[in-house]
């Protein structure tokens, strides 16, 4: 990157930046993409993992946003069928609820209409009996009925990674663990950045006539380097994952918390269900945000109110994650090019282009608009034609070149892979699953599970190191596989063996191995900090009733 001439530097490889880099590379723009952590390690691996039309925006009368998100939902299901899959949601309505059965019926009709009736399936209204047949563990008292509607679920860090890989396949340069410390200015215009390789400490200058700031909740920090004012209001959202057998939910469930009336979700994820999310003002820097005991109590109490037999306790929490929503401060930015209330693309006086706000669901269209701006700028600078059109609506993401995942599953089964593992590999890698199966067949040591009792196999680690640019233990356990979130104990017992395997692949010496282990243990400790807080402060969690109205904060 420091050597080659570039057209565009993209700072931040979350869904937004990775989407920009891929679209730009596909339009022939010489692009470099960097992230100070792993690809997708920011907000884009800490979401509710939903690609949603935005049911709640209906209450805000934001039809345009719902229409756009519904279109993106369709596109993503088509270009990444392995990473974005349909999920059915039940929405129970209880006596006295803010959203009545009739309001829900009208809203869901509109939701389907704004997707041009081309969502996975149309919604169905259900009576009390129908709802309880579908979800018998739900609290019966006060239940009036409800509805079933559809929104896809996704693998958020792998969706981001697929964009990074797509960018790379179209000629972009991409590096994780490279941090921007300073913007390079010439004649008052940003002309690249001074960057540090976080893993080695080396510094370099990356030069480019156009720079895009796609650093999500960190955007104000990069804007400050260009002398621009803060534009974001960050709010914190936490999730907890618990064994699904404890909640006994069959489908995803949309709830309104009896504590504060906020809409939240309980969503299946393999043998787990995750509950989320909280929404509180963030009082810390994005690097220091953690799940607190209070977050966990709020989520468990809310879920317990609707699944009364589950009696979830903090000990049931297998893992928790937290992210910051990069929301725009209202009316702080008056940019004529602002394109929607949800995200803004701002060109500052130094020419820095900041892509701010938005959500995972709409990353592709946000990226398309941003690259249109980049092209206009490049055209002004060097006279190149600005009419190269985005192809990301139709071109599948890496792994997405497959119409029917069942064929991949059948192929893997023919190679002797169990049905469950075949399904897991097809979902994780799409059309690239056979590469992982081949690795496992070439070396029987790699065919076994990384953590006993969990699906991911060791061949996935090697694949992650060779083909997916994993360079730390956390990359492997948190984002290339999800064992950090799925395995009780976060895979710590297996960590030394994984470090040995990675050391063989990447040539780590003893010091690097020790550093990797220490760094991972630190990540685990940080993610589990809420346990210590709760042990000190809490005994048992009482279950509020869904009709109980506002409850005092726990
Ligand atoms: C709790 C929660 C739940 C959500 N659920 C959903 C959902 O279900 N569906 C949905 O559509 N949206 C959801 N969202 C919103 C969505 O997750 C975000 O809008 C989206 O992930 C933001 O992506 P991004 O690329 O802008 O930012 P990020 O993913 O945060 O990426 C920014 C990147 O910039 C990097 N960076 C920062 N500073 C520097 C620097 N100096 N040098 C280099 N790199 C740097 C960071 O390391 C980071 O990786 C949710 C958000 C939250 C917080």
Tab-separated table of C-alpha atoms in Angstrom, residues 1-310:
chain	number	residue	atom	x	y	z
A	1	UNK	CA	0.000	0.000	0.000
A	2	UNK	CA	2.747	2.404	0.912
A	3	UNK	CA	4.560	1.547	-2.345
A	4	UNK	CA	1.792	1.383	-4.912
A	5	UNK	CA	0.004	4.414	-6.321
A	6	UNK	CA	-3.601	4.449	-5.173
A	7	UNK	CA	-6.805	6.251	-6.054
A	8	UNK	CA	-8.651	5.632	-2.813
A	9	UNK	CA	-7.854	4.870	0.809
A	10	UNK	CA	-10.743	3.482	2.859
A	11	UNK	CA	-10.277	3.757	6.627
A	12	UNK	CA	-12.296	1.175	8.564
A	13	UNK	CA	-13.178	-2.334	7.406
A	14	UNK	CA	-16.588	-2.798	8.949
A	15	UNK	CA	-19.531	-3.561	6.697
A	16	UNK	CA	-19.527	0.033	5.382
A	17	UNK	CA	-15.819	0.340	4.559
A	18	UNK	CA	-15.534	-3.186	3.187
A	19	UNK	CA	-18.609	-2.512	1.037
A	20	UNK	CA	-17.064	0.717	-0.267
A	21	UNK	CA	-13.760	-1.016	-1.045
A	22	UNK	CA	-15.449	-3.828	-2.962
A	23	UNK	CA	-17.677	-1.547	-4.988
A	24	UNK	CA	-14.762	0.793	-5.752
A	25	UNK	CA	-12.459	-2.043	-6.802
A	26	UNK	CA	-15.195	-3.462	-9.033
A	27	UNK	CA	-15.402	-0.085	-10.783
A	28	UNK	CA	-11.671	-0.082	-11.504
A	29	UNK	CA	-10.636	2.294	-8.707
A	30	UNK	CA	-7.219	1.421	-7.202
A	31	UNK	CA	-8.283	0.951	-3.608
A	32	UNK	CA	-6.669	0.210	-0.247
A	33	UNK	CA	-8.709	-0.819	2.796
A	34	UNK	CA	-7.322	-0.782	6.325
A	35	UNK	CA	-8.630	-1.451	9.805
A	36	UNK	CA	-6.922	-0.940	13.136
A	37	UNK	CA	-8.330	-4.252	14.309
A	38	UNK	CA	-9.535	-7.300	12.448
A	39	UNK	CA	-11.941	-6.938	9.534
A	40	UNK	CA	-15.421	-6.555	11.013
A	41	UNK	CA	-14.144	-6.412	14.577
A	42	UNK	CA	-16.021	-3.163	15.331
A	43	UNK	CA	-19.783	-2.768	15.312
A	44	UNK	CA	-20.123	-5.113	12.359
A	45	UNK	CA	-19.581	-8.164	14.556
A	46	UNK	CA	-21.654	-6.870	17.468
A	47	UNK	CA	-25.052	-6.392	15.879
A	48	UNK	CA	-28.363	-8.226	16.307
A	49	UNK	CA	-27.398	-10.081	13.107
A	50	UNK	CA	-30.616	-9.113	11.347
A	51	UNK	CA	-31.034	-7.933	7.790
A	52	UNK	CA	-34.294	-6.199	8.386
A	53	UNK	CA	-36.711	-3.994	6.562
A	54	UNK	CA	-37.045	-2.031	9.785
A	55	UNK	CA	-40.468	-2.740	11.213
A	56	UNK	CA	-39.973	-0.098	13.878
A	57	UNK	CA	-39.378	2.645	11.284
A	58	UNK	CA	-43.040	2.285	10.355
A	59	UNK	CA	-43.904	3.915	13.676
A	60	UNK	CA	-41.730	6.841	12.577
A	61	UNK	CA	-43.517	6.982	9.180
A	62	UNK	CA	-40.163	6.520	7.465
A	63	UNK	CA	-41.542	4.667	4.425
A	64	UNK	CA	-38.522	5.503	2.272
A	65	UNK	CA	-36.133	3.847	4.678
A	66	UNK	CA	-38.298	0.724	4.994
A	67	UNK	CA	-38.596	0.553	1.220
A	68	UNK	CA	-34.824	0.840	0.766
A	69	UNK	CA	-34.031	-1.660	3.525
A	70	UNK	CA	-36.571	-4.141	2.115
A	71	UNK	CA	-34.918	-3.878	-1.295
A	72	UNK	CA	-31.480	-4.471	0.272
A	73	UNK	CA	-32.895	-7.452	2.169
A	74	UNK	CA	-33.898	-9.010	-1.183
A	75	UNK	CA	-30.515	-8.230	-2.747
A	76	UNK	CA	-28.506	-9.691	0.125
A	77	UNK	CA	-30.548	-12.886	0.180
A	78	UNK	CA	-29.645	-13.247	-3.485
A	79	UNK	CA	-25.939	-12.285	-3.491
A	80	UNK	CA	-24.996	-14.007	-0.214
A	81	UNK	CA	-27.459	-16.872	0.307
A	82	UNK	CA	-24.979	-18.654	2.595
A	83	UNK	CA	-24.519	-15.715	4.978
A	84	UNK	CA	-28.048	-14.266	4.932
A	85	UNK	CA	-30.915	-16.659	5.517
A	86	UNK	CA	-34.662	-16.287	6.158
A	87	UNK	CA	-35.859	-16.282	9.745
A	88	UNK	CA	-39.457	-16.279	10.988
A	89	UNK	CA	-40.368	-13.962	13.850
A	90	UNK	CA	-43.332	-14.228	16.197
A	91	UNK	CA	-44.681	-10.976	17.584
A	92	UNK	CA	-46.944	-11.678	20.588
A	93	UNK	CA	-49.410	-9.002	21.676
A	94	UNK	CA	-50.348	-8.810	25.367
A	95	UNK	CA	-53.192	-6.926	27.036
A	96	UNK	CA	-52.326	-3.266	27.435
A	97	UNK	CA	-49.380	-3.472	25.027
A	98	UNK	CA	-48.226	-0.301	23.255
A	99	UNK	CA	-48.689	-2.051	19.899
A	100	UNK	CA	-52.224	-3.474	19.677
A	101	UNK	CA	-53.171	-6.494	17.543
A	102	UNK	CA	-54.875	-4.196	14.999
A	103	UNK	CA	-51.953	-1.800	14.822
A	104	UNK	CA	-49.644	-4.765	14.312
A	105	UNK	CA	-51.892	-6.142	11.551
A	106	UNK	CA	-51.868	-2.788	9.734
A	107	UNK	CA	-48.126	-2.364	10.228
A	108	UNK	CA	-47.258	-5.812	8.921
A	109	UNK	CA	-49.475	-5.361	5.883
A	110	UNK	CA	-47.597	-2.150	5.129
A	111	UNK	CA	-44.286	-3.906	5.827
A	112	UNK	CA	-45.105	-6.496	3.172
A	113	UNK	CA	-46.410	-3.830	0.788
A	114	UNK	CA	-43.209	-1.766	1.078
A	115	UNK	CA	-41.260	-4.870	0.082
A	116	UNK	CA	-43.590	-5.072	-2.946
A	117	UNK	CA	-44.894	-8.339	-1.433
A	118	UNK	CA	-41.535	-9.883	-2.336
A	119	UNK	CA	-40.326	-10.722	1.172
A	120	UNK	CA	-39.485	-14.373	1.852
A	121	UNK	CA	-43.125	-14.977	2.790
A	122	UNK	CA	-46.089	-12.810	3.693
A	123	UNK	CA	-46.906	-12.244	7.350
A	124	UNK	CA	-49.685	-14.184	9.086
A	125	UNK	CA	-51.870	-12.867	11.900
A	126	UNK	CA	-52.379	-15.379	14.697
A	127	UNK	CA	-54.888	-15.753	17.480
A	128	UNK	CA	-53.863	-16.651	21.002
A	129	UNK	CA	-54.101	-20.394	20.330
A	130	UNK	CA	-52.168	-20.205	17.088
A	131	UNK	CA	-49.423	-18.247	18.749
A	132	UNK	CA	-49.125	-20.645	21.673
A	133	UNK	CA	-49.087	-23.611	19.285
A	134	UNK	CA	-46.143	-21.989	17.527
A	135	UNK	CA	-44.341	-20.916	20.712
A	136	UNK	CA	-45.629	-22.958	23.681
A	137	UNK	CA	-43.065	-21.569	26.132
A	138	UNK	CA	-44.443	-18.027	25.886
A	139	UNK	CA	-46.341	-16.645	28.855
A	140	UNK	CA	-50.048	-17.285	28.379
A	141	UNK	CA	-51.437	-14.761	30.854
A	142	UNK	CA	-52.611	-11.601	29.087
A	143	UNK	CA	-51.768	-12.953	25.650
A	144	UNK	CA	-54.184	-11.681	22.973
A	145	UNK	CA	-52.635	-13.131	19.839
A	146	UNK	CA	-49.983	-11.847	17.522
A	147	UNK	CA	-48.319	-12.410	14.178
A	148	UNK	CA	-45.583	-14.211	12.320
A	149	UNK	CA	-43.424	-12.171	9.946
A	150	UNK	CA	-40.126	-12.673	8.182
A	151	UNK	CA	-36.735	-10.957	8.203
A	152	UNK	CA	-33.402	-12.614	7.453
A	153	UNK	CA	-30.635	-13.312	9.920
A	154	UNK	CA	-26.982	-13.023	8.975
A	155	UNK	CA	-23.447	-13.847	10.005
A	156	UNK	CA	-22.289	-10.257	10.467
A	157	UNK	CA	-18.478	-10.557	10.617
A	158	UNK	CA	-18.416	-13.063	7.782
A	159	UNK	CA	-20.622	-10.791	5.658
A	160	UNK	CA	-18.042	-8.071	6.187
A	161	UNK	CA	-15.208	-10.498	5.470
A	162	UNK	CA	-16.914	-11.575	2.229
A	163	UNK	CA	-16.858	-7.936	1.134
A	164	UNK	CA	-13.180	-7.604	2.026
A	165	UNK	CA	-12.408	-10.735	0.028
A	166	UNK	CA	-14.553	-9.484	-2.842
A	167	UNK	CA	-12.610	-6.218	-2.818
A	168	UNK	CA	-9.341	-8.148	-2.860
A	169	UNK	CA	-10.486	-10.372	-5.697
A	170	UNK	CA	-11.180	-7.236	-7.740
A	171	UNK	CA	-7.702	-5.872	-7.114
A	172	UNK	CA	-8.006	-3.889	-3.866
A	173	UNK	CA	-5.293	-4.092	-1.235
A	174	UNK	CA	-6.583	-4.932	2.233
A	175	UNK	CA	-4.869	-5.059	5.604
A	176	UNK	CA	-6.177	-5.630	9.077
A	177	UNK	CA	-4.360	-4.323	12.169
A	178	UNK	CA	-3.242	-1.120	10.463
A	179	UNK	CA	-4.260	2.062	12.253
A	180	UNK	CA	-4.549	5.593	10.924
A	181	UNK	CA	-2.777	7.990	13.281
A	182	UNK	CA	-2.686	11.106	11.156
A	183	UNK	CA	-4.084	12.360	7.884
A	184	UNK	CA	-1.582	13.550	5.266
A	185	UNK	CA	-2.509	17.002	3.998
A	186	UNK	CA	-1.223	18.875	0.955
A	187	UNK	CA	-2.593	22.325	0.087
A	188	UNK	CA	-5.235	21.812	2.776
A	189	UNK	CA	-6.509	18.630	1.126
A	190	UNK	CA	-6.288	15.107	2.523
A	191	UNK	CA	-3.866	13.099	0.426
A	192	UNK	CA	-3.634	9.860	2.405
A	193	UNK	CA	-2.659	8.917	5.935
A	194	UNK	CA	0.176	8.060	8.264
A	195	UNK	CA	-0.498	4.540	9.486
A	196	UNK	CA	0.931	2.123	12.040
A	197	UNK	CA	1.079	-1.640	11.718
A	198	UNK	CA	-0.425	-2.489	15.085
A	199	UNK	CA	1.239	-5.910	15.266
A	200	UNK	CA	4.804	-4.787	14.461
A	201	UNK	CA	4.813	-1.109	15.330
A	202	UNK	CA	6.105	-0.164	11.846
A	203	UNK	CA	4.807	3.093	10.434
A	204	UNK	CA	4.116	3.940	6.794
A	205	UNK	CA	2.557	6.651	4.691
A	206	UNK	CA	-0.248	5.646	2.370
A	207	UNK	CA	-0.899	8.220	-0.350
A	208	UNK	CA	-4.153	8.612	-2.218
A	209	UNK	CA	-6.011	11.551	-3.752
A	210	UNK	CA	-9.282	10.471	-2.095
A	211	UNK	CA	-9.839	9.123	1.422
A	212	UNK	CA	-13.065	7.681	2.812
A	213	UNK	CA	-13.648	7.628	6.554
A	214	UNK	CA	-15.823	4.569	7.278
A	215	UNK	CA	-14.924	4.096	10.913
A	216	UNK	CA	-18.448	3.754	12.333
A	217	UNK	CA	-18.482	4.860	15.973
A	218	UNK	CA	-14.867	6.052	15.609
A	219	UNK	CA	-15.766	8.448	12.754
A	220	UNK	CA	-15.595	11.585	14.877
A	221	UNK	CA	-12.004	10.697	15.814
A	222	UNK	CA	-10.938	10.604	12.160
A	223	UNK	CA	-12.961	13.756	11.399
A	224	UNK	CA	-11.150	15.491	14.264
A	225	UNK	CA	-7.837	14.698	12.511
A	226	UNK	CA	-9.199	16.751	9.600
A	227	UNK	CA	-10.386	19.537	11.922
A	228	UNK	CA	-14.063	18.652	11.474
A	229	UNK	CA	-16.607	18.807	14.319
A	230	UNK	CA	-18.161	15.792	16.026
A	231	UNK	CA	-21.310	14.503	14.332
A	232	UNK	CA	-22.271	11.340	16.172
A	233	UNK	CA	-24.290	10.399	19.181
A	234	UNK	CA	-23.248	6.914	20.266
A	235	UNK	CA	-25.669	4.588	21.983
A	236	UNK	CA	-24.711	1.257	23.417
A	237	UNK	CA	-26.415	-2.045	22.581
A	238	UNK	CA	-25.661	-5.298	24.409
A	239	UNK	CA	-26.714	-8.891	23.696
A	240	UNK	CA	-26.490	-12.064	25.747
A	241	UNK	CA	-26.541	-15.634	24.425
A	242	UNK	CA	-28.094	-18.403	26.505
A	243	UNK	CA	-28.709	-22.100	25.812
A	244	UNK	CA	-31.825	-22.337	23.670
A	245	UNK	CA	-33.042	-25.296	25.698
A	246	UNK	CA	-33.365	-22.931	28.671
A	247	UNK	CA	-35.655	-20.497	26.843
A	248	UNK	CA	-37.262	-23.210	24.701
A	249	UNK	CA	-38.114	-20.756	21.929
A	250	UNK	CA	-38.708	-22.379	18.553
A	251	UNK	CA	-38.634	-19.261	16.386
A	252	UNK	CA	-37.332	-15.753	16.789
A	253	UNK	CA	-39.593	-13.648	18.996
A	254	UNK	CA	-40.078	-9.876	18.957
A	255	UNK	CA	-40.852	-8.499	22.416
A	256	UNK	CA	-41.491	-5.178	24.039
A	257	UNK	CA	-39.546	-5.075	27.265
A	258	UNK	CA	-41.811	-4.784	30.307
A	259	UNK	CA	-39.068	-2.691	31.896
A	260	UNK	CA	-39.139	0.240	29.481
A	261	UNK	CA	-41.357	-0.745	26.526
A	262	UNK	CA	-38.435	-1.026	24.093
A	263	UNK	CA	-38.669	-3.499	21.226
A	264	UNK	CA	-36.204	-6.342	21.577
A	265	UNK	CA	-35.567	-9.756	20.080
A	266	UNK	CA	-34.927	-13.328	21.139
A	267	UNK	CA	-33.271	-15.028	18.187
A	268	UNK	CA	-32.158	-18.645	17.694
A	269	UNK	CA	-28.482	-19.237	16.865
A	270	UNK	CA	-27.774	-22.964	16.675
A	271	UNK	CA	-27.981	-24.416	20.168
A	272	UNK	CA	-28.183	-20.915	21.624
A	273	UNK	CA	-30.625	-18.043	21.584
A	274	UNK	CA	-29.453	-14.506	21.899
A	275	UNK	CA	-31.402	-11.739	23.559
A	276	UNK	CA	-30.952	-8.118	22.614
A	277	UNK	CA	-30.589	-5.367	22.705
A	278	UNK	CA	-30.196	-2.647	25.273
A	279	UNK	CA	-30.109	0.980	24.172
A	280	UNK	CA	-28.342	3.392	26.476
A	281	UNK	CA	-26.152	6.425	25.919
A	282	UNK	CA	-22.517	5.421	25.687
A	283	UNK	CA	-20.378	7.106	28.249
A	284	UNK	CA	-17.059	5.634	27.158
A	285	UNK	CA	-14.817	5.688	24.106
A	286	UNK	CA	-15.663	3.033	21.474
A	287	UNK	CA	-12.514	1.065	22.363
A	288	UNK	CA	-13.551	0.701	25.991
A	289	UNK	CA	-17.198	-0.274	25.772
A	290	UNK	CA	-18.139	-3.390	27.749
A	291	UNK	CA	-21.238	-5.357	28.726
A	292	UNK	CA	-22.176	-4.425	32.279
A	293	UNK	CA	-24.049	-6.361	34.934
A	294	UNK	CA	-26.921	-3.920	34.464
A	295	UNK	CA	-27.151	-4.742	30.753
A	296	UNK	CA	-27.322	-8.456	31.521
A	297	UNK	CA	-29.969	-8.017	34.206
A	298	UNK	CA	-32.133	-5.891	31.881
A	299	UNK	CA	-31.982	-8.483	29.106
A	300	UNK	CA	-32.590	-11.503	31.333
A	301	UNK	CA	-35.455	-9.865	33.202
A	302	UNK	CA	-37.119	-8.867	29.954
A	303	UNK	CA	-36.809	-12.374	28.518
A	304	UNK	CA	-37.918	-14.025	31.764
A	305	UNK	CA	-41.094	-11.959	31.680
A	306	UNK	CA	-42.147	-13.609	28.423
A	307	UNK	CA	-40.627	-17.056	28.965
A	308	UNK	CA	-41.573	-17.490	32.623
A	309	UNK	CA	-40.423	-21.098	32.979
A	310	UNK	CA	-36.930	-20.303	31.807
